Short mmCIF file of C-alpha atoms and ligand atoms in Angstrom, two decimals:
data_model
loop_
_atom_site.label_atom_id
_atom_site.label_comp_id
_atom_site.label_asym_id
_atom_site.label_seq_id
_atom_site.Cartn_x
_atom_site.Cartn_y
_atom_site.Cartn_z
CA MET R 76 46.04 -129.89 -69.38
CA TYR R 77 44.00 -132.76 -67.97
CA ALA R 78 44.63 -136.39 -67.07
CA ARG R 79 42.49 -138.88 -69.01
CA ILE R 80 41.78 -142.53 -68.33
CA ILE R 81 43.12 -144.36 -71.39
CA GLY R 82 42.75 -147.95 -70.14
CA THR R 83 41.04 -149.93 -67.40
CA GLY R 84 41.64 -153.44 -66.07
CA SER R 85 40.62 -155.66 -63.20
CA TYR R 86 41.21 -159.08 -61.72
CA LEU R 87 39.28 -161.33 -59.36
CA PRO R 88 40.80 -164.39 -57.73
CA GLU R 89 39.38 -167.72 -58.91
CA ARG R 90 37.70 -168.96 -55.76
CA VAL R 91 34.02 -167.95 -55.58
CA VAL R 92 32.29 -168.09 -52.19
CA HIS R 93 28.49 -168.04 -52.20
CA ASN R 94 26.31 -166.88 -49.31
CA ALA R 95 25.30 -170.51 -48.75
CA ASP R 96 28.98 -171.41 -48.20
CA LEU R 97 29.21 -168.83 -45.41
CA ALA R 98 25.94 -170.05 -43.88
CA LYS R 99 27.71 -173.40 -43.35
CA ILE R 100 30.40 -171.86 -41.14
CA MET R 101 28.48 -169.10 -39.29
CA ASP R 102 25.00 -168.19 -38.10
CA THR R 103 23.77 -166.39 -41.21
CA SER R 104 21.63 -167.05 -44.28
CA ASP R 105 21.60 -166.32 -47.99
CA GLU R 106 18.31 -164.47 -47.47
CA TRP R 107 19.70 -162.13 -44.76
CA ILE R 108 22.85 -161.30 -46.71
CA ARG R 109 20.95 -160.61 -49.96
CA GLU R 110 18.26 -158.51 -48.29
CA ARG R 111 20.51 -156.43 -46.05
CA THR R 112 23.51 -156.00 -48.40
CA GLY R 113 22.69 -157.14 -51.96
CA ILE R 114 25.69 -159.51 -51.91
CA GLU R 115 25.19 -162.97 -53.51
CA ARG R 116 28.77 -164.18 -53.88
CA ARG R 117 32.34 -162.90 -53.68
CA HIS R 118 35.90 -163.91 -54.58
CA TYR R 119 38.60 -164.98 -52.11
CA ALA R 120 42.33 -165.00 -52.82
CA ALA R 121 44.04 -168.40 -52.67
CA GLU R 122 46.43 -169.15 -49.84
CA GLY R 123 49.66 -167.33 -50.58
CA GLN R 124 48.07 -165.11 -53.25
CA THR R 125 48.76 -161.52 -52.23
CA THR R 126 47.41 -158.05 -52.92
CA VAL R 127 50.31 -157.31 -55.28
CA ASP R 128 49.63 -160.62 -57.12
CA LEU R 129 46.03 -159.50 -57.79
CA ALA R 130 47.17 -155.97 -58.65
CA GLU R 131 49.69 -157.22 -61.19
CA GLN R 132 46.97 -158.99 -63.19
CA ALA R 133 44.67 -155.95 -63.11
CA ALA R 134 47.55 -153.61 -64.01
CA ARG R 135 48.64 -155.72 -67.00
CA ARG R 136 45.06 -155.69 -68.31
CA ALA R 137 44.74 -151.91 -67.88
CA ILE R 138 48.10 -151.30 -69.58
CA ALA R 139 47.13 -153.58 -72.49
CA ALA R 140 43.75 -151.83 -72.80
CA ALA R 141 45.63 -148.52 -73.04
CA GLY R 142 47.70 -149.95 -75.90
CA LEU R 143 50.91 -149.60 -73.87
CA ASN R 144 53.68 -151.83 -72.57
CA PRO R 145 54.43 -152.10 -68.83
CA GLY R 146 57.75 -150.30 -69.45
CA ASP R 147 55.82 -147.17 -70.50
CA ILE R 148 54.51 -146.57 -66.95
CA ASP R 149 56.36 -143.74 -65.19
CA LEU R 150 54.27 -143.40 -62.00
CA ILE R 151 52.44 -145.92 -59.82
CA VAL R 152 49.98 -144.86 -57.12
CA PHE R 153 48.64 -147.92 -55.33
CA GLY R 154 45.53 -147.67 -53.13
CA THR R 155 45.29 -150.44 -50.55
CA THR R 156 44.61 -151.22 -46.91
CA THR R 157 46.10 -154.70 -47.10
CA PRO R 158 49.61 -154.30 -48.56
CA ASP R 159 51.83 -157.39 -48.86
CA LEU R 160 54.37 -155.94 -46.42
CA VAL R 161 54.83 -152.83 -44.29
CA PHE R 162 57.55 -151.99 -46.78
CA PRO R 163 58.57 -151.92 -49.56
CA ASN R 164 55.31 -150.20 -50.40
CA ALA R 165 52.92 -152.09 -52.67
CA GLY R 166 53.52 -149.62 -55.52
CA ALA R 167 57.26 -150.30 -55.50
CA MET R 168 56.66 -154.07 -55.39
CA LEU R 169 54.29 -153.80 -58.34
CA GLN R 170 56.77 -151.62 -60.22
CA ALA R 171 59.44 -154.35 -59.98
CA ARG R 172 56.95 -156.97 -61.25
CA LEU R 173 56.07 -154.78 -64.23
CA GLY R 174 59.70 -153.88 -64.92
CA CYS R 175 59.06 -150.14 -65.10
CA THR R 176 61.56 -149.07 -62.44
CA GLY R 177 62.86 -145.54 -61.96
CA GLY R 178 59.77 -143.35 -61.59
CA PRO R 179 57.92 -142.75 -58.33
CA ALA R 180 55.85 -145.60 -56.91
CA PHE R 181 54.00 -145.42 -53.62
CA SER R 182 50.88 -146.55 -51.84
CA VAL R 183 47.98 -144.52 -50.54
CA GLU R 184 46.10 -145.84 -47.54
CA ALA R 185 42.58 -144.51 -47.02
CA ALA R 186 40.61 -147.75 -46.50
CA CYS R 187 37.72 -148.12 -48.98
CA SER R 188 38.40 -144.63 -50.37
CA SER R 189 42.00 -145.50 -51.25
CA PHE R 190 41.40 -145.71 -55.01
CA ILE R 191 39.65 -142.32 -55.18
CA TYR R 192 42.48 -140.83 -53.11
CA ALA R 193 45.10 -142.50 -55.35
CA LEU R 194 43.35 -141.27 -58.50
CA SER R 195 43.24 -137.74 -57.12
CA VAL R 196 46.98 -137.80 -56.35
CA ALA R 197 48.00 -139.37 -59.68
CA GLU R 198 45.91 -137.05 -61.83
CA LYS R 199 47.76 -134.07 -60.34
CA PHE R 200 51.14 -135.54 -61.33
CA VAL R 201 49.85 -136.00 -64.88
CA ARG R 202 48.12 -132.63 -65.06
CA LEU R 203 51.28 -130.86 -63.85
CA GLY R 204 53.44 -132.69 -66.38
CA GLU R 205 55.34 -134.75 -63.80
CA ALA R 206 54.13 -138.09 -65.19
CA LYS R 207 53.05 -139.14 -68.66
CA ARG R 208 51.69 -142.63 -68.14
CA ALA R 209 50.42 -143.14 -64.60
CA LEU R 210 49.11 -146.44 -63.27
CA VAL R 211 46.51 -146.09 -60.52
CA VAL R 212 45.60 -149.27 -58.64
CA GLY R 213 43.05 -150.29 -56.04
CA ALA R 214 43.69 -153.81 -54.72
CA GLU R 215 42.94 -155.75 -51.56
CA THR R 216 43.09 -159.12 -49.86
CA LEU R 217 40.56 -158.12 -47.22
CA THR R 218 39.93 -161.73 -46.25
CA ARG R 219 43.32 -161.57 -44.48
CA ILE R 220 41.84 -159.10 -41.99
CA THR R 221 38.34 -160.58 -41.84
CA ASP R 222 37.16 -162.07 -38.55
CA PHE R 223 35.25 -165.19 -39.60
CA THR R 224 33.79 -165.47 -36.10
CA ASP R 225 32.01 -162.11 -36.55
CA ARG R 226 29.00 -162.58 -38.83
CA THR R 227 28.26 -158.86 -38.89
CA THR R 228 31.41 -158.20 -40.96
CA ALA R 229 32.55 -161.59 -42.33
CA VAL R 230 29.76 -161.78 -44.91
CA LEU R 231 30.69 -158.40 -46.41
CA PHE R 232 34.35 -158.34 -47.34
CA ALA R 233 36.25 -159.93 -50.24
CA ASP R 234 39.32 -159.74 -52.47
CA GLY R 235 40.07 -158.23 -55.88
CA ALA R 236 41.96 -155.62 -57.86
CA GLY R 237 41.29 -152.87 -60.38
CA ALA R 238 43.50 -150.41 -62.21
CA VAL R 239 43.44 -147.50 -64.64
CA VAL R 240 46.12 -145.84 -66.77
CA LEU R 241 46.18 -142.03 -66.98
CA ALA R 242 47.72 -139.97 -69.76
CA PRO R 243 47.89 -136.21 -70.43
CA SER R 244 45.11 -134.77 -72.57
CA GLU R 245 43.97 -131.35 -73.69
CA GLU R 246 40.37 -132.48 -73.26
CA PRO R 247 38.97 -133.59 -69.91
CA GLY R 248 39.57 -136.19 -68.56
CA ILE R 249 39.34 -136.19 -64.88
CA ILE R 250 37.34 -133.04 -64.37
CA SER R 251 37.56 -132.80 -60.59
CA THR R 252 38.15 -134.89 -57.48
CA HIS R 253 36.77 -134.18 -54.01
CA LEU R 254 38.45 -135.81 -51.01
CA HIS R 255 37.35 -135.71 -47.38
CA ALA R 256 38.12 -137.30 -44.03
CA ASP R 257 36.84 -137.03 -40.49
CA GLY R 258 39.16 -138.91 -38.16
CA SER R 259 36.84 -138.41 -35.20
CA TYR R 260 34.80 -141.36 -36.54
CA GLN R 261 37.73 -143.80 -36.42
CA HIS R 262 36.16 -145.95 -33.67
CA LEU R 263 33.23 -146.92 -35.93
CA LEU R 264 35.30 -148.75 -38.55
CA TYR R 265 38.87 -149.84 -37.92
CA CYS R 266 41.36 -152.69 -37.89
CA THR R 267 42.32 -154.13 -34.49
CA GLY R 268 46.01 -154.56 -35.18
CA GLY R 269 48.95 -152.55 -36.40
CA ILE R 270 52.72 -152.46 -36.29
CA SER R 271 53.13 -149.56 -33.91
CA LYS R 272 50.07 -150.04 -31.73
CA GLY R 273 50.13 -153.83 -31.51
CA TYR R 274 46.97 -155.89 -31.10
CA GLU R 275 43.72 -155.29 -29.29
CA PRO R 276 43.15 -157.62 -26.34
CA GLY R 277 40.86 -160.54 -27.17
CA THR R 278 41.68 -160.64 -30.88
CA GLY R 279 44.13 -163.55 -30.63
CA ASN R 280 46.90 -161.25 -31.92
CA ARG R 281 45.14 -160.88 -35.25
CA ALA R 282 44.46 -157.68 -37.12
CA VAL R 283 40.76 -157.83 -37.98
CA ILE R 284 38.06 -155.45 -39.16
CA ARG R 285 35.63 -154.06 -36.61
CA MET R 286 32.63 -152.06 -37.79
CA ALA R 287 29.60 -150.49 -36.14
CA GLY R 288 27.49 -151.25 -39.21
CA ARG R 289 24.35 -149.24 -38.56
CA GLU R 290 26.23 -146.06 -37.55
CA THR R 291 28.64 -146.41 -40.49
CA PHE R 292 25.70 -146.86 -42.86
CA LYS R 293 24.09 -143.58 -41.78
CA VAL R 294 27.26 -141.50 -42.10
CA ALA R 295 28.10 -143.14 -45.45
CA VAL R 296 24.73 -142.19 -46.97
CA THR R 297 25.02 -138.58 -45.78
CA MET R 298 28.65 -138.02 -46.76
CA LEU R 299 28.37 -139.76 -50.14
CA GLY R 300 25.25 -137.75 -50.93
CA ASN R 301 27.09 -134.54 -50.06
CA SER R 302 30.14 -135.59 -52.05
CA VAL R 303 28.31 -136.30 -55.31
CA GLU R 304 26.38 -133.03 -54.98
CA GLU R 305 29.67 -131.21 -54.36
CA ALA R 306 31.15 -132.65 -57.58
CA LEU R 307 28.17 -131.45 -59.62
CA ALA R 308 27.95 -128.02 -57.96
CA LYS R 309 31.70 -127.39 -58.42
CA ASN R 310 31.29 -127.98 -62.16
CA LYS R 311 27.87 -126.31 -62.46
CA LEU R 312 26.40 -129.53 -63.84
CA ALA R 313 22.84 -130.77 -63.59
CA LYS R 314 22.22 -134.22 -62.11
CA SER R 315 20.94 -135.33 -65.51
CA ALA R 316 24.38 -134.69 -67.09
CA VAL R 317 25.86 -137.76 -65.42
CA ASN R 318 25.69 -140.88 -67.60
CA TRP R 319 26.94 -143.40 -65.05
CA LEU R 320 27.34 -143.61 -61.31
CA VAL R 321 30.21 -145.93 -60.34
CA PRO R 322 29.88 -146.23 -56.56
CA HIS R 323 31.86 -147.99 -53.86
CA GLN R 324 30.22 -151.39 -53.54
CA ALA R 325 29.62 -151.76 -49.80
CA ASN R 326 25.88 -152.24 -49.63
CA ILE R 327 23.17 -152.03 -52.29
CA ARG R 328 21.00 -149.97 -49.93
CA ILE R 329 23.71 -147.29 -49.60
CA ILE R 330 24.12 -147.26 -53.40
CA GLN R 331 20.34 -146.91 -53.91
CA ALA R 332 20.19 -144.01 -51.43
CA VAL R 333 22.99 -142.13 -53.25
CA ALA R 334 21.42 -142.86 -56.66
CA LYS R 335 18.11 -141.48 -55.38
CA LYS R 336 19.84 -138.29 -54.26
CA LEU R 337 21.14 -137.94 -57.84
CA ASP R 338 17.67 -138.74 -59.31
CA MET R 339 19.45 -141.54 -61.08
CA PRO R 340 17.63 -144.72 -62.10
CA MET R 341 19.44 -147.89 -61.03
CA GLU R 342 19.87 -148.75 -64.74
CA ARG R 343 22.54 -146.03 -64.84
CA VAL R 344 24.43 -147.35 -61.83
CA ILE R 345 27.24 -149.89 -62.27
CA LEU R 346 26.41 -152.51 -59.68
CA THR R 347 28.88 -155.28 -58.85
CA VAL R 348 28.24 -155.71 -55.12
CA GLN R 349 26.13 -158.83 -55.79
CA GLU R 350 29.12 -160.60 -57.39
CA HIS R 351 32.12 -158.96 -55.73
CA GLY R 352 31.04 -158.09 -52.17
CA ASN R 353 32.94 -155.23 -50.57
CA THR R 354 36.48 -155.23 -51.96
CA SER R 355 37.38 -151.88 -50.36
CA ALA R 356 39.97 -150.02 -52.48
CA ALA R 357 39.34 -152.39 -55.40
CA SER R 358 35.61 -151.91 -55.61
CA VAL R 359 35.43 -148.70 -57.66
CA PRO R 360 38.06 -149.65 -60.30
CA LEU R 361 36.53 -153.15 -60.50
CA ALA R 362 33.10 -151.66 -61.17
CA LEU R 363 34.51 -149.12 -63.63
CA ASP R 364 36.29 -151.84 -65.61
CA THR R 365 33.15 -154.00 -65.55
CA GLY R 366 31.11 -151.16 -67.08
CA VAL R 367 33.77 -150.34 -69.68
CA ARG R 368 34.35 -153.95 -70.77
CA ASP R 369 30.67 -154.87 -71.07
CA GLY R 370 30.18 -151.81 -73.30
CA ARG R 371 27.89 -149.77 -71.05
CA ILE R 372 30.43 -147.03 -70.32
CA LYS R 373 31.52 -145.50 -73.61
CA GLN R 374 34.09 -142.95 -74.61
CA GLY R 375 32.72 -139.46 -73.95
CA ASP R 376 30.40 -140.57 -71.13
CA LEU R 377 30.33 -138.53 -67.93
CA VAL R 378 31.01 -140.85 -65.00
CA LEU R 379 30.77 -140.08 -61.29
CA LEU R 380 32.93 -142.24 -59.01
CA GLU R 381 32.44 -142.22 -55.23
CA ALA R 382 33.72 -144.10 -52.20
CA PHE R 383 33.46 -144.17 -48.42
CA GLY R 384 35.54 -146.04 -45.86
CA GLY R 385 37.30 -146.30 -42.53
CA GLY R 386 38.70 -143.10 -41.09
CA PHE R 387 36.12 -142.05 -42.01
CA THR R 388 37.40 -141.12 -45.46
CA TRP R 389 35.24 -140.40 -48.51
CA GLY R 390 35.33 -138.71 -51.86
CA SER R 391 34.16 -138.49 -55.44
CA ALA R 392 35.65 -137.99 -58.89
CA LEU R 393 33.91 -136.64 -61.96
CA VAL R 394 35.39 -138.17 -65.09
CA ARG R 395 34.80 -137.74 -68.82
CA MET R 396 35.76 -141.10 -70.32
O1 UT7 Z 447 33.10 -150.12 -47.03
C1 UT7 Z 447 33.17 -149.31 -45.91
C2 UT7 Z 447 31.88 -148.75 -45.55
N1 UT7 Z 447 31.02 -149.80 -45.08
C3 UT7 Z 447 29.74 -149.60 -45.07
O2 UT7 Z 447 29.33 -148.57 -45.50
C4 UT7 Z 447 28.86 -150.64 -44.47
C5 UT7 Z 447 27.73 -149.97 -43.75
N2 UT7 Z 447 26.83 -150.85 -43.02
C6 UT7 Z 447 26.08 -151.81 -43.60
O3 UT7 Z 447 26.18 -152.07 -44.77
C7 UT7 Z 447 25.02 -152.47 -42.76
O4 UT7 Z 447 24.87 -151.77 -41.54
C8 UT7 Z 447 25.31 -153.96 -42.44
C9 UT7 Z 447 25.16 -154.78 -43.69
C10 UT7 Z 447 26.71 -154.10 -41.89
C11 UT7 Z 447 24.31 -154.49 -41.42
O5 UT7 Z 447 22.99 -154.29 -41.88
P1 UT7 Z 447 21.89 -153.62 -40.93
O6 UT7 Z 447 20.64 -153.63 -41.67
O7 UT7 Z 447 22.43 -152.30 -40.47
O8 UT7 Z 447 21.80 -154.65 -39.76
P2 UT7 Z 447 22.03 -154.43 -38.21
O9 UT7 Z 447 23.49 -154.27 -37.92
O10 UT7 Z 447 21.10 -153.38 -37.73
O11 UT7 Z 447 21.55 -155.85 -37.65
C12 UT7 Z 447 20.19 -156.28 -37.77
C13 UT7 Z 447 20.10 -157.67 -37.21
C14 UT7 Z 447 20.76 -157.85 -35.85
O12 UT7 Z 447 19.94 -158.71 -35.08
P3 UT7 Z 447 18.94 -158.12 -33.98
O13 UT7 Z 447 19.79 -157.35 -33.02
O14 UT7 Z 447 17.96 -157.27 -34.74
O15 UT7 Z 447 18.33 -159.37 -33.40
C15 UT7 Z 447 22.04 -158.53 -36.16
O16 UT7 Z 447 22.52 -159.31 -35.11
O17 UT7 Z 447 20.75 -158.61 -38.09
C16 UT7 Z 447 21.65 -159.40 -37.33
N3 UT7 Z 447 22.78 -159.75 -38.19
C17 UT7 Z 447 22.80 -160.85 -38.97
N4 UT7 Z 447 21.92 -161.83 -39.16
C18 UT7 Z 447 22.25 -162.80 -40.04
C19 UT7 Z 447 23.94 -159.06 -38.37
N5 UT7 Z 447 24.71 -159.70 -39.25
C20 UT7 Z 447 24.04 -160.80 -39.66
C21 UT7 Z 447 24.33 -161.84 -40.54
N6 UT7 Z 447 23.41 -162.80 -40.70
N7 UT7 Z 447 25.48 -161.89 -41.24
#
């Protein structure tokens, strides 16, 4: 038994912020942001619009694409770093919105890798027969933890949501997932505030993202390269077998480096970083839904998902659509 993706959906908040808009409020330029990251614009949630609000829209689209009703969902695994509240968990809040109460609903927190982690957890429930219609979400309002006085991170992060529905299938499906973490790198990418630890001095009692960009970049390229090779080796597949790479959208240069490792032309990479920026847990399901809805990713295609984020955490998933 396998778990198969039977529907995808995504949602971006209405407000679009261009590089030129950011250049008005900080010492940066459209040219620098495009050259160093590939980002051209991104979406920001409206005031009061929360992660669960974005997730609900993405979830409803994924459920509709699967030909189901919200009441059919019997498991929710919600990947996020920016939940609405400490508790109830974002999965439980989403479950109430969708009116599919009763089954398990929980969140998985692994920074930008949260969706890959959530997918890996949910597919096991489905594969083992413990869930029949699982909703897997990646959603963030990262602008709530963005420090707009720090140009090295403020130009990168954005808001959005993506979701997939999994169902049991005798054919693969999610072929394999590969999760990793190395907590000894936590100082290179972290958030300055938390409930138990409180706030870092000098942050004005705000929880904001801090990243050593250059160091993070190097580890990301190495670990993502290893992770995609691991997925192929585990399944004895040649690089050429993969139809589409759906990467975490942090930086176009990281994506190009991983694609090169796979001998994959950029035409076979789903690229959304230019329009979405880095939406952390939402970036992979947003890119997947983009590729599915514009007709590039077709049923039967072999798709390789990968992500890397704070922790550090990283991972990949090999999926037959
Ligand atoms: O999603 C989680 C995982 N995240 C990642 O994987 C992100 C990994 N890192 C990156 O994507 C890149 O390191 C960044 C985009 C964050 C930075 O790019 P970089 O090419 O590594 O730049 P840098 O940090 O080496 O900075 C180069 C220069 C510096 O100036 P000096 O010291 O050379 O004079 C920075 O001060 O660019 C300057 N700089 C900027 N200039 C204009 C940094 N940020 C900006 C900015 N606008 N926004």
